[in-house]
JSON list of C-alpha atoms in Angstrom, two decimals:
[
{"chain": "L", "resi": 11, "resn": "MET", "atom": "CA", "xyz": [22.87, 0.90, 2.10]},
{"chain": "L", "resi": 12, "resn": "HIS", "atom": "CA", "xyz": [19.47, 2.55, 1.48]},
{"chain": "L", "resi": 13, "resn": "ALA", "atom": "CA", "xyz": [20.90, 5.58, -0.35]},
{"chain": "L", "resi": 14, "resn": "PRO", "atom": "CA", "xyz": [20.80, 4.16, -3.92]},
{"chain": "L", "resi": 15, "resn": "ARG", "atom": "CA", "xyz": [17.11, 3.26, -3.55]},
{"chain": "L", "resi": 16, "resn": "LEU", "atom": "CA", "xyz": [16.34, 6.88, -2.68]},
{"chain": "L", "resi": 17, "resn": "LEU", "atom": "CA", "xyz": [18.89, 8.66, -4.87]},
{"chain": "L", "resi": 18, "resn": "THR", "atom": "CA", "xyz": [17.91, 6.92, -8.11]},
{"chain": "L", "resi": 19, "resn": "PRO", "atom": "CA", "xyz": [14.32, 8.23, -8.24]},
{"chain": "L", "resi": 20, "resn": "LEU", "atom": "CA", "xyz": [15.53, 11.62, -7.00]},
{"chain": "L", "resi": 21, "resn": "ALA", "atom": "CA", "xyz": [18.01, 11.80, -9.86]},
{"chain": "L", "resi": 22, "resn": "THR", "atom": "CA", "xyz": [15.26, 10.87, -12.30]},
{"chain": "L", "resi": 23, "resn": "LEU", "atom": "CA", "xyz": [13.01, 13.59, -10.88]},
{"chain": "L", "resi": 24, "resn": "ARG", "atom": "CA", "xyz": [15.73, 16.18, -11.32]},
{"chain": "L", "resi": 25, "resn": "SER", "atom": "CA", "xyz": [16.46, 15.04, -14.85]},
{"chain": "L", "resi": 26, "resn": "GLU", "atom": "CA", "xyz": [12.80, 15.23, -15.86]},
{"chain": "L", "resi": 27, "resn": "ALA", "atom": "CA", "xyz": [12.45, 18.72, -14.38]},
{"chain": "L", "resi": 28, "resn": "GLU", "atom": "CA", "xyz": [15.63, 19.99, -16.05]},
{"chain": "L", "resi": 29, "resn": "VAL", "atom": "CA", "xyz": [14.55, 18.70, -19.46]},
{"chain": "L", "resi": 30, "resn": "ALA", "atom": "CA", "xyz": [11.12, 20.31, -19.06]},
{"chain": "L", "resi": 31, "resn": "LEU", "atom": "CA", "xyz": [12.71, 23.69, -18.25]},
{"chain": "L", "resi": 32, "resn": "ARG", "atom": "CA", "xyz": [15.09, 23.80, -21.20]},
{"chain": "L", "resi": 33, "resn": "ARG", "atom": "CA", "xyz": [12.50, 24.87, -23.75]},
{"chain": "L", "resi": 34, "resn": "GLU", "atom": "CA", "xyz": [8.83, 25.58, -24.25]},
{"chain": "L", "resi": 35, "resn": "ARG", "atom": "CA", "xyz": [6.70, 22.51, -24.90]},
{"chain": "L", "resi": 36, "resn": "GLU", "atom": "CA", "xyz": [3.20, 21.62, -25.91]},
{"chain": "L", "resi": 37, "resn": "PRO", "atom": "CA", "xyz": [0.77, 21.03, -23.02]},
{"chain": "L", "resi": 38, "resn": "GLU", "atom": "CA", "xyz": [0.67, 17.29, -23.79]},
{"chain": "L", "resi": 39, "resn": "ALA", "atom": "CA", "xyz": [4.45, 17.04, -23.43]},
{"chain": "L", "resi": 40, "resn": "TYR", "atom": "CA", "xyz": [4.26, 18.71, -20.03]},
{"chain": "L", "resi": 41, "resn": "ARG", "atom": "CA", "xyz": [1.50, 16.32, -18.98]},
{"chain": "L", "resi": 42, "resn": "GLU", "atom": "CA", "xyz": [3.65, 13.35, -19.94]},
{"chain": "L", "resi": 43, "resn": "THR", "atom": "CA", "xyz": [6.60, 14.72, -17.98]},
{"chain": "L", "resi": 44, "resn": "LEU", "atom": "CA", "xyz": [4.46, 15.41, -14.91]},
{"chain": "L", "resi": 45, "resn": "GLY", "atom": "CA", "xyz": [3.01, 11.91, -15.16]},
{"chain": "L", "resi": 46, "resn": "ARG", "atom": "CA", "xyz": [6.50, 10.42, -14.98]},
{"chain": "L", "resi": 47, "resn": "VAL", "atom": "CA", "xyz": [7.35, 12.70, -12.07]},
{"chain": "L", "resi": 48, "resn": "VAL", "atom": "CA", "xyz": [4.27, 11.48, -10.19]},
{"chain": "L", "resi": 49, "resn": "GLU", "atom": "CA", "xyz": [5.32, 7.85, -10.79]},
{"chain": "L", "resi": 50, "resn": "ASP", "atom": "CA", "xyz": [8.82, 8.55, -9.48]},
{"chain": "L", "resi": 51, "resn": "VAL", "atom": "CA", "xyz": [7.45, 10.29, -6.38]},
{"chain": "L", "resi": 52, "resn": "ALA", "atom": "CA", "xyz": [5.13, 7.33, -5.73]},
{"chain": "L", "resi": 53, "resn": "GLU", "atom": "CA", "xyz": [8.06, 4.91, -6.00]},
{"chain": "L", "resi": 54, "resn": "MET", "atom": "CA", "xyz": [10.18, 6.94, -3.61]},
{"chain": "L", "resi": 55, "resn": "THR", "atom": "CA", "xyz": [7.26, 7.34, -1.18]},
{"chain": "L", "resi": 56, "resn": "GLY", "atom": "CA", "xyz": [6.73, 3.57, -1.15]},
{"chain": "L", "resi": 57, "resn": "THR", "atom": "CA", "xyz": [10.40, 3.00, -0.39]},
{"chain": "L", "resi": 58, "resn": "VAL", "atom": "CA", "xyz": [10.42, 5.51, 2.48]},
{"chain": "L", "resi": 59, "resn": "GLN", "atom": "CA", "xyz": [7.22, 4.07, 3.93]},
{"chain": "L", "resi": 60, "resn": "GLY", "atom": "CA", "xyz": [8.67, 0.58, 3.71]},
{"chain": "L", "resi": 61, "resn": "LEU", "atom": "CA", "xyz": [11.83, 1.66, 5.50]},
{"chain": "L", "resi": 62, "resn": "LEU", "atom": "CA", "xyz": [9.77, 3.26, 8.27]},
{"chain": "L", "resi": 63, "resn": "GLN", "atom": "CA", "xyz": [7.72, 0.06, 8.65]},
{"chain": "L", "resi": 64, "resn": "LEU", "atom": "CA", "xyz": [10.90, -2.01, 8.76]},
{"chain": "L", "resi": 65, "resn": "ALA", "atom": "CA", "xyz": [12.42, 0.26, 11.41]},
{"chain": "L", "resi": 66, "resn": "ARG", "atom": "CA", "xyz": [9.28, -0.08, 13.53]},
{"chain": "L", "resi": 67, "resn": "ALA", "atom": "CA", "xyz": [9.31, -3.86, 13.11]},
{"chain": "L", "resi": 68, "resn": "GLU", "atom": "CA", "xyz": [12.94, -4.13, 14.17]},
{"chain": "L", "resi": 69, "resn": "SER", "atom": "CA", "xyz": [12.49, -1.93, 17.25]},
{"chain": "L", "resi": 70, "resn": "LEU", "atom": "CA", "xyz": [9.04, -3.13, 18.29]},
{"chain": "L", "resi": 71, "resn": "ALA", "atom": "CA", "xyz": [8.68, -3.93, 21.99]},
{"chain": "L", "resi": 72, "resn": "ARG", "atom": "CA", "xyz": [7.28, -7.41, 22.53]},
{"chain": "L", "resi": 73, "resn": "PRO", "atom": "CA", "xyz": [4.94, -7.29, 25.55]},
{"chain": "L", "resi": 74, "resn": "SER", "atom": "CA", "xyz": [4.93, -10.61, 27.39]},
{"chain": "L", "resi": 75, "resn": "ASP", "atom": "CA", "xyz": [1.36, -10.10, 28.63]},
{"chain": "L", "resi": 76, "resn": "ALA", "atom": "CA", "xyz": [-0.19, -9.76, 25.16]},
{"chain": "L", "resi": 77, "resn": "ARG", "atom": "CA", "xyz": [-2.73, -12.45, 24.23]},
{"chain": "L", "resi": 78, "resn": "LEU", "atom": "CA", "xyz": [-3.94, -12.69, 20.63]},
{"chain": "L", "resi": 79, "resn": "ASP", "atom": "CA", "xyz": [-6.47, -15.02, 19.02]},
{"chain": "L", "resi": 80, "resn": "VAL", "atom": "CA", "xyz": [-4.55, -15.21, 15.77]},
{"chain": "L", "resi": 81, "resn": "GLY", "atom": "CA", "xyz": [-7.20, -17.35, 14.07]},
{"chain": "L", "resi": 82, "resn": "GLU", "atom": "CA", "xyz": [-9.72, -14.56, 14.33]},
{"chain": "L", "resi": 83, "resn": "LEU", "atom": "CA", "xyz": [-7.18, -12.07, 13.01]},
{"chain": "L", "resi": 84, "resn": "VAL", "atom": "CA", "xyz": [-6.24, -14.26, 10.02]},
{"chain": "L", "resi": 85, "resn": "THR", "atom": "CA", "xyz": [-9.91, -14.74, 9.12]},
{"chain": "L", "resi": 86, "resn": "GLN", "atom": "CA", "xyz": [-10.48, -10.98, 9.20]},
{"chain": "L", "resi": 87, "resn": "ARG", "atom": "CA", "xyz": [-7.46, -10.26, 6.99]},
{"chain": "L", "resi": 88, "resn": "VAL", "atom": "CA", "xyz": [-8.50, -12.92, 4.47]},
{"chain": "L", "resi": 89, "resn": "GLU", "atom": "CA", "xyz": [-11.97, -11.40, 4.17]},
{"chain": "L", "resi": 90, "resn": "ARG", "atom": "CA", "xyz": [-10.44, -7.98, 3.52]},
{"chain": "L", "resi": 91, "resn": "VAL", "atom": "CA", "xyz": [-8.80, -9.19, 0.30]},
{"chain": "L", "resi": 92, "resn": "ARG", "atom": "CA", "xyz": [-11.47, -11.61, -0.88]},
{"chain": "L", "resi": 93, "resn": "ALA", "atom": "CA", "xyz": [-13.13, -9.07, -3.18]},
{"chain": "L", "resi": 94, "resn": "GLU", "atom": "CA", "xyz": [-9.80, -8.08, -4.73]},
{"chain": "L", "resi": 95, "resn": "ALA", "atom": "CA", "xyz": [-8.92, -11.72, -5.34]},
{"chain": "L", "resi": 96, "resn": "ALA", "atom": "CA", "xyz": [-12.30, -12.33, -6.97]},
{"chain": "L", "resi": 97, "resn": "SER", "atom": "CA", "xyz": [-11.87, -9.27, -9.21]},
{"chain": "L", "resi": 98, "resn": "ARG", "atom": "CA", "xyz": [-8.61, -10.79, -10.45]},
{"chain": "L", "resi": 99, "resn": "GLY", "atom": "CA", "xyz": [-10.25, -14.15, -11.09]},
{"chain": "L", "resi": 100, "resn": "ILE", "atom": "CA", "xyz": [-8.37, -15.80, -8.21]},
{"chain": "L", "resi": 101, "resn": "THR", "atom": "CA", "xyz": [-9.90, -18.40, -5.91]},
{"chain": "L", "resi": 102, "resn": "LEU", "atom": "CA", "xyz": [-9.12, -17.67, -2.25]},
{"chain": "L", "resi": 103, "resn": "ALA", "atom": "CA", "xyz": [-9.50, -20.41, 0.37]},
{"chain": "L", "resi": 104, "resn": "ALA", "atom": "CA", "xyz": [-8.81, -20.38, 4.10]},
{"chain": "L", "resi": 105, "resn": "ASP", "atom": "CA", "xyz": [-8.47, -23.21, 6.62]},
{"chain": "L", "resi": 106, "resn": "VAL", "atom": "CA", "xyz": [-8.08, -21.60, 10.03]},
{"chain": "L", "resi": 107, "resn": "GLU", "atom": "CA", "xyz": [-7.86, -23.69, 13.19]},
{"chain": "L", "resi": 108, "resn": "ALA", "atom": "CA", "xyz": [-9.74, -22.27, 16.15]},
{"chain": "L", "resi": 109, "resn": "GLY", "atom": "CA", "xyz": [-8.06, -21.55, 19.47]},
{"chain": "L", "resi": 110, "resn": "VAL", "atom": "CA", "xyz": [-4.59, -20.62, 18.20]},
{"chain": "L", "resi": 111, "resn": "ARG", "atom": "CA", "xyz": [-3.27, -17.96, 20.57]},
{"chain": "L", "resi": 112, "resn": "LEU", "atom": "CA", "xyz": [0.00, -16.08, 20.57]},
{"chain": "L", "resi": 113, "resn": "ALA", "atom": "CA", "xyz": [1.81, -13.76, 22.95]},
{"chain": "L", "resi": 114, "resn": "ALA", "atom": "CA", "xyz": [1.66, -10.97, 20.38]},
{"chain": "L", "resi": 115, "resn": "GLU", "atom": "CA", "xyz": [-0.19, -7.80, 19.48]},
{"chain": "L", "resi": 116, "resn": "ALA", "atom": "CA", "xyz": [-2.66, -7.60, 16.62]},
{"chain": "L", "resi": 117, "resn": "ALA", "atom": "CA", "xyz": [-1.11, -4.81, 14.53]},
{"chain": "L", "resi": 118, "resn": "PRO", "atom": "CA", "xyz": [2.28, -6.45, 13.84]},
{"chain": "L", "resi": 119, "resn": "LEU", "atom": "CA", "xyz": [0.72, -9.84, 13.14]},
{"chain": "L", "resi": 120, "resn": "ALA", "atom": "CA", "xyz": [-1.82, -8.23, 10.80]},
{"chain": "L", "resi": 121, "resn": "GLU", "atom": "CA", "xyz": [1.12, -6.78, 8.89]},
{"chain": "L", "resi": 122, "resn": "VAL", "atom": "CA", "xyz": [2.62, -10.25, 8.55]},
{"chain": "L", "resi": 123, "resn": "VAL", "atom": "CA", "xyz": [-0.62, -11.71, 7.20]},
{"chain": "L", "resi": 124, "resn": "ASP", "atom": "CA", "xyz": [-1.26, -8.75, 4.90]},
{"chain": "L", "resi": 125, "resn": "ASN", "atom": "CA", "xyz": [2.21, -8.91, 3.36]},
{"chain": "L", "resi": 126, "resn": "LEU", "atom": "CA", "xyz": [2.15, -12.66, 2.72]},
{"chain": "L", "resi": 127, "resn": "LEU", "atom": "CA", "xyz": [-1.43, -12.70, 1.48]},
{"chain": "L", "resi": 128, "resn": "GLY", "atom": "CA", "xyz": [-1.06, -9.49, -0.52]},
{"chain": "L", "resi": 129, "resn": "ASN", "atom": "CA", "xyz": [1.96, -10.85, -2.38]},
{"chain": "L", "resi": 130, "resn": "ALA", "atom": "CA", "xyz": [0.13, -14.08, -3.20]},
{"chain": "L", "resi": 131, "resn": "VAL", "atom": "CA", "xyz": [-2.86, -12.24, -4.65]},
{"chain": "L", "resi": 132, "resn": "LYS", "atom": "CA", "xyz": [-0.67, -9.74, -6.50]},
{"chain": "L", "resi": 133, "resn": "TYR", "atom": "CA", "xyz": [1.48, -12.30, -8.29]},
{"chain": "L", "resi": 134, "resn": "THR", "atom": "CA", "xyz": [-1.04, -15.09, -8.91]},
{"chain": "L", "resi": 135, "resn": "PRO", "atom": "CA", "xyz": [-2.44, -14.94, -12.46]},
{"chain": "L", "resi": 136, "resn": "GLU", "atom": "CA", "xyz": [-6.11, -14.95, -13.39]},
{"chain": "L", "resi": 137, "resn": "GLY", "atom": "CA", "xyz": [-7.66, -18.35, -12.81]},
{"chain": "L", "resi": 138, "resn": "GLY", "atom": "CA", "xyz": [-5.14, -19.17, -10.09]},
{"chain": "L", "resi": 139, "resn": "HIS", "atom": "CA", "xyz": [-5.58, -20.19, -6.48]},
{"chain": "L", "resi": 140, "resn": "VAL", "atom": "CA", "xyz": [-4.41, -18.84, -3.12]},
{"chain": "L", "resi": 141, "resn": "ALA", "atom": "CA", "xyz": [-4.81, -20.90, 0.07]},
{"chain": "L", "resi": 142, "resn": "VAL", "atom": "CA", "xyz": [-4.22, -19.72, 3.63]},
{"chain": "L", "resi": 143, "resn": "THR", "atom": "CA", "xyz": [-3.86, -22.19, 6.49]},
{"chain": "L", "resi": 144, "resn": "LEU", "atom": "CA", "xyz": [-3.29, -21.68, 10.20]},
{"chain": "L", "resi": 145, "resn": "GLY", "atom": "CA", "xyz": [-2.78, -24.43, 12.75]},
{"chain": "L", "resi": 146, "resn": "HIS", "atom": "CA", "xyz": [-0.65, -25.80, 15.57]},
{"chain": "L", "resi": 147, "resn": "GLY", "atom": "CA", "xyz": [0.46, -29.06, 17.08]},
{"chain": "L", "resi": 148, "resn": "ALA", "atom": "CA", "xyz": [-1.99, -30.18, 19.73]},
{"chain": "L", "resi": 149, "resn": "VAL", "atom": "CA", "xyz": [-1.85, -32.54, 22.69]},
{"chain": "L", "resi": 150, "resn": "GLY", "atom": "CA", "xyz": [-5.17, -32.96, 24.46]},
{"chain": "L", "resi": 151, "resn": "GLY", "atom": "CA", "xyz": [-6.47, -29.73, 22.94]},
{"chain": "L", "resi": 152, "resn": "THR", "atom": "CA", "xyz": [-3.57, -27.58, 24.10]},
{"chain": "L", "resi": 153, "resn": "CYS", "atom": "CA", "xyz": [-0.83, -25.95, 22.11]},
{"chain": "L", "resi": 154, "resn": "SER", "atom": "CA", "xyz": [2.43, -27.83, 22.05]},
{"chain": "L", "resi": 155, "resn": "GLY", "atom": "CA", "xyz": [5.08, -25.76, 20.35]},
{"chain": "L", "resi": 156, "resn": "THR", "atom": "CA", "xyz": [4.44, -23.46, 17.44]},
{"chain": "L", "resi": 157, "resn": "ALA", "atom": "CA", "xyz": [1.63, -21.98, 15.43]},
{"chain": "L", "resi": 158, "resn": "ARG", "atom": "CA", "xyz": [2.17, -22.09, 11.68]},
{"chain": "L", "resi": 159, "resn": "LEU", "atom": "CA", "xyz": [0.71, -19.71, 9.10]},
{"chain": "L", "resi": 160, "resn": "GLU", "atom": "CA", "xyz": [1.05, -20.79, 5.47]},
{"chain": "L", "resi": 161, "resn": "VAL", "atom": "CA", "xyz": [0.11, -18.95, 2.29]},
{"chain": "L", "resi": 162, "resn": "ARG", "atom": "CA", "xyz": [0.23, -21.05, -0.89]},
{"chain": "L", "resi": 163, "resn": "ASP", "atom": "CA", "xyz": [-0.30, -19.74, -4.41]},
{"chain": "L", "resi": 164, "resn": "THR", "atom": "CA", "xyz": [-0.16, -20.80, -8.04]},
{"chain": "L", "resi": 165, "resn": "GLY", "atom": "CA", "xyz": [1.94, -17.81, -9.03]},
{"chain": "L", "resi": 166, "resn": "PRO", "atom": "CA", "xyz": [5.29, -17.55, -10.83]},
{"chain": "L", "resi": 167, "resn": "GLY", "atom": "CA", "xyz": [7.31, -19.57, -8.31]},
{"chain": "L", "resi": 168, "resn": "PHE", "atom": "CA", "xyz": [11.09, -19.34, -8.11]},
{"chain": "L", "resi": 169, "resn": "ASP", "atom": "CA", "xyz": [14.32, -21.31, -8.04]},
{"chain": "L", "resi": 170, "resn": "GLU", "atom": "CA", "xyz": [16.37, -22.21, -4.96]},
{"chain": "L", "resi": 171, "resn": "ALA", "atom": "CA", "xyz": [18.80, -19.31, -5.36]},
{"chain": "L", "resi": 172, "resn": "THR", "atom": "CA", "xyz": [15.92, -16.84, -5.41]},
{"chain": "L", "resi": 173, "resn": "CYS", "atom": "CA", "xyz": [14.32, -18.50, -2.38]},
{"chain": "L", "resi": 174, "resn": "GLU", "atom": "CA", "xyz": [17.44, -17.85, -0.33]},
{"chain": "L", "resi": 175, "resn": "ARG", "atom": "CA", "xyz": [17.18, -14.10, -0.96]},
{"chain": "L", "resi": 176, "resn": "LEU", "atom": "CA", "xyz": [13.46, -13.37, -0.88]},
{"chain": "L", "resi": 177, "resn": "PHE", "atom": "CA", "xyz": [13.47, -12.13, 2.72]},
{"chain": "L", "resi": 178, "resn": "ASP", "atom": "CA", "xyz": [16.44, -9.80, 2.09]},
{"chain": "L", "resi": 179, "resn": "ARG", "atom": "CA", "xyz": [15.86, -6.06, 2.06]},
{"chain": "L", "resi": 180, "resn": "PHE", "atom": "CA", "xyz": [15.07, -4.62, -1.38]},
{"chain": "L", "resi": 181, "resn": "PHE", "atom": "CA", "xyz": [15.33, -7.98, -3.14]},
{"chain": "L", "resi": 182, "resn": "ARG", "atom": "CA", "xyz": [12.80, -8.63, -5.89]},
{"chain": "L", "resi": 183, "resn": "ALA", "atom": "CA", "xyz": [12.83, -11.71, -8.09]},
{"chain": "L", "resi": 184, "resn": "ASP", "atom": "CA", "xyz": [14.08, -11.02, -11.59]},
{"chain": "L", "resi": 185, "resn": "THR", "atom": "CA", "xyz": [11.07, -12.42, -13.43]},
{"chain": "L", "resi": 186, "resn": "PRO", "atom": "CA", "xyz": [8.63, -10.65, -15.79]},
{"chain": "L", "resi": 187, "resn": "GLU", "atom": "CA", "xyz": [5.69, -11.33, -13.47]},
{"chain": "L", "resi": 188, "resn": "VAL", "atom": "CA", "xyz": [7.38, -9.73, -10.46]},
{"chain": "L", "resi": 189, "resn": "GLN", "atom": "CA", "xyz": [9.02, -6.83, -12.29]},
{"chain": "L", "resi": 190, "resn": "ALA", "atom": "CA", "xyz": [5.70, -5.92, -13.93]},
{"chain": "L", "resi": 191, "resn": "GLU", "atom": "CA", "xyz": [4.25, -5.11, -10.49]},
{"chain": "L", "resi": 192, "resn": "SER", "atom": "CA", "xyz": [5.29, -2.16, -8.37]},
{"chain": "L", "resi": 193, "resn": "GLY", "atom": "CA", "xyz": [6.98, -2.88, -5.06]},
{"chain": "L", "resi": 194, "resn": "SER", "atom": "CA", "xyz": [9.73, -1.71, -2.72]},
{"chain": "L", "resi": 195, "resn": "GLY", "atom": "CA", "xyz": [11.23, -5.13, -2.02]},
{"chain": "L", "resi": 196, "resn": "LEU", "atom": "CA", "xyz": [10.74, -4.57, 1.71]},
{"chain": "L", "resi": 197, "resn": "GLY", "atom": "CA", "xyz": [7.52, -6.46, 2.48]},
{"chain": "L", "resi": 198, "resn": "LEU", "atom": "CA", "xyz": [9.10, -9.83, 3.22]},
{"chain": "L", "resi": 199, "resn": "ALA", "atom": "CA", "xyz": [11.95, -8.22, 5.16]},
{"chain": "L", "resi": 200, "resn": "ILE", "atom": "CA", "xyz": [9.29, -6.62, 7.37]},
{"chain": "L", "resi": 201, "resn": "VAL", "atom": "CA", "xyz": [7.60, -10.02, 7.82]},
{"chain": "L", "resi": 202, "resn": "LYS", "atom": "CA", "xyz": [10.91, -11.57, 8.86]},
{"chain": "L", "resi": 203, "resn": "ALA", "atom": "CA", "xyz": [11.70, -8.78, 11.35]},
{"chain": "L", "resi": 204, "resn": "ILE", "atom": "CA", "xyz": [8.31, -9.05, 13.04]},
{"chain": "L", "resi": 205, "resn": "VAL", "atom": "CA", "xyz": [8.23, -12.85, 13.22]},
{"chain": "L", "resi": 206, "resn": "GLU", "atom": "CA", "xyz": [11.81, -13.20, 14.45]},
{"chain": "L", "resi": 207, "resn": "GLY", "atom": "CA", "xyz": [11.15, -10.47, 17.01]},
{"chain": "L", "resi": 208, "resn": "TYR", "atom": "CA", "xyz": [8.50, -12.73, 18.52]},
{"chain": "L", "resi": 209, "resn": "GLY", "atom": "CA", "xyz": [10.89, -15.67, 18.56]},
{"chain": "L", "resi": 210, "resn": "GLY", "atom": "CA", "xyz": [9.58, -17.25, 15.37]},
{"chain": "L", "resi": 211, "resn": "THR", "atom": "CA", "xyz": [10.91, -18.23, 11.96]},
{"chain": "L", "resi": 212, "resn": "VAL", "atom": "CA", "xyz": [9.93, -17.61, 8.34]},
{"chain": "L", "resi": 213, "resn": "GLY", "atom": "CA", "xyz": [10.52, -19.57, 5.17]},
{"chain": "L", "resi": 214, "resn": "CYS", "atom": "CA", "xyz": [9.46, -20.23, 1.62]},
{"chain": "L", "resi": 215, "resn": "ALA", "atom": "CA", "xyz": [9.50, -23.02, -0.94]},
{"chain": "L", "resi": 216, "resn": "SER", "atom": "CA", "xyz": [8.66, -23.55, -4.59]},
{"chain": "L", "resi": 217, "resn": "PRO", "atom": "CA", "xyz": [8.83, -26.55, -6.93]},
{"chain": "L", "resi": 218, "resn": "GLY", "atom": "CA", "xyz": [10.40, -24.18, -9.45]},
{"chain": "L", "resi": 219, "resn": "PRO", "atom": "CA", "xyz": [9.66, -21.25, -11.77]},
{"chain": "L", "resi": 220, "resn": "GLY", "atom": "CA", "xyz": [6.07, -21.20, -12.99]},
{"chain": "L", "resi": 221, "resn": "ARG", "atom": "CA", "xyz": [4.93, -23.73, -10.39]},
{"chain": "L", "resi": 222, "resn": "GLY", "atom": "CA", "xyz": [3.65, -21.63, -7.50]},
{"chain": "L", "resi": 223, "resn": "ALA", "atom": "CA", "xyz": [5.07, -21.06, -4.04]},
{"chain": "L", "resi": 224, "resn": "THR", "atom": "CA", "xyz": [4.46, -21.44, -0.32]},
{"chain": "L", "resi": 225, "resn": "PHE", "atom": "CA", "xyz": [5.44, -18.89, 2.32]},
{"chain": "L", "resi": 226, "resn": "TRP", "atom": "CA", "xyz": [5.16, -19.56, 6.03]},
{"chain": "L", "resi": 227, "resn": "ALA", "atom": "CA", "xyz": [5.69, -18.09, 9.45]},
{"chain": "L", "resi": 228, "resn": "GLU", "atom": "CA", "xyz": [6.02, -20.12, 12.64]},
{"chain": "L", "resi": 229, "resn": "LEU", "atom": "CA", "xyz": [5.61, -18.55, 16.07]},
{"chain": "L", "resi": 230, "resn": "PRO", "atom": "CA", "xyz": [5.59, -19.87, 19.64]},
{"chain": "L", "resi": 231, "resn": "CYS", "atom": "CA", "xyz": [1.97, -20.35, 20.71]},
{"chain": "L", "resi": 232, "resn": "LEU", "atom": "CA", "xyz": [0.24, -20.34, 24.07]},
{"chain": "L", "resi": 233, "resn": "GLY", "atom": "CA", "xyz": [-1.28, -23.35, 25.82]},
{"chain": "L", "resi": 234, "resn": "ASP", "atom": "CA", "xyz": [-4.74, -23.34, 27.37]},
{"chain": "L", "resi": 235, "resn": "HIS", "atom": "CA", "xyz": [-3.29, -22.69, 30.81]},
{"chain": "L", "resi": 236, "resn": "ARG", "atom": "CA", "xyz": [-1.94, -19.33, 29.65]}
]
C-alpha cells in the first residue's frame, strides 16, 4: 500500500533526468531541472522517514515501569516552537496542569506533542491563535482516569467526513491551505499509533471549514501512590 507514494516521485525523478539527457541545454535550464529533482528527493525522503517513524511507533515496547512527568515535557515542547509561532504572527498559549504523570517514555510522547503542535502552527494563518492544554480528572489531588492533551487552533478547520480520515495513513485534507504545505500525511497516523500503544485514544473536532480545529490525545495516568 506504500508503493505508490514512493514510486510516483521516483518516476518523476527518472522523467526529469531523461528529459535533461536528450539534448544540450543552457545552464539555467539544468539548474531548474536539478531544483525539481531536489524537491522530489526531499518529498520521497520525508515519506520514507515517516514510514520508519510509524513502524517504530507500531512496534514500540511499552515499559510498565516508566514514569513520565508529562506536564514538564509538554511545557518544553511548547517553548521549542514559540519562536516559530511568533515569526508567523501566531499567538501561542499553554495551560499545563502540574503533577500529570504517565507510564510512558519521553521520546514517544514528545513525538505526539510535536506532531499535534507542529500541525497547528503550520496551518494556522498569520494573526491566528494556538492553545495547548494538559490536565486530568482529580479526586483529592490524585489522578482518576485519564490525562488529556488538547491542541486548539484557528486554522482552516474541516468537515465531518475529513475528520473521520485525518488519522489515516497518507491522508491529507483536500484544501488549499493544507495542500500548499509540504507533508507526508503520516504525522497523525504516528500520533495514533503511539497513543493507542499506551492504551489511549485520539480524536479531533472542528465547527467546519475555516473555523479552526481541536486535536486531542487521552492516556491512562498514574495516581500519587504510583
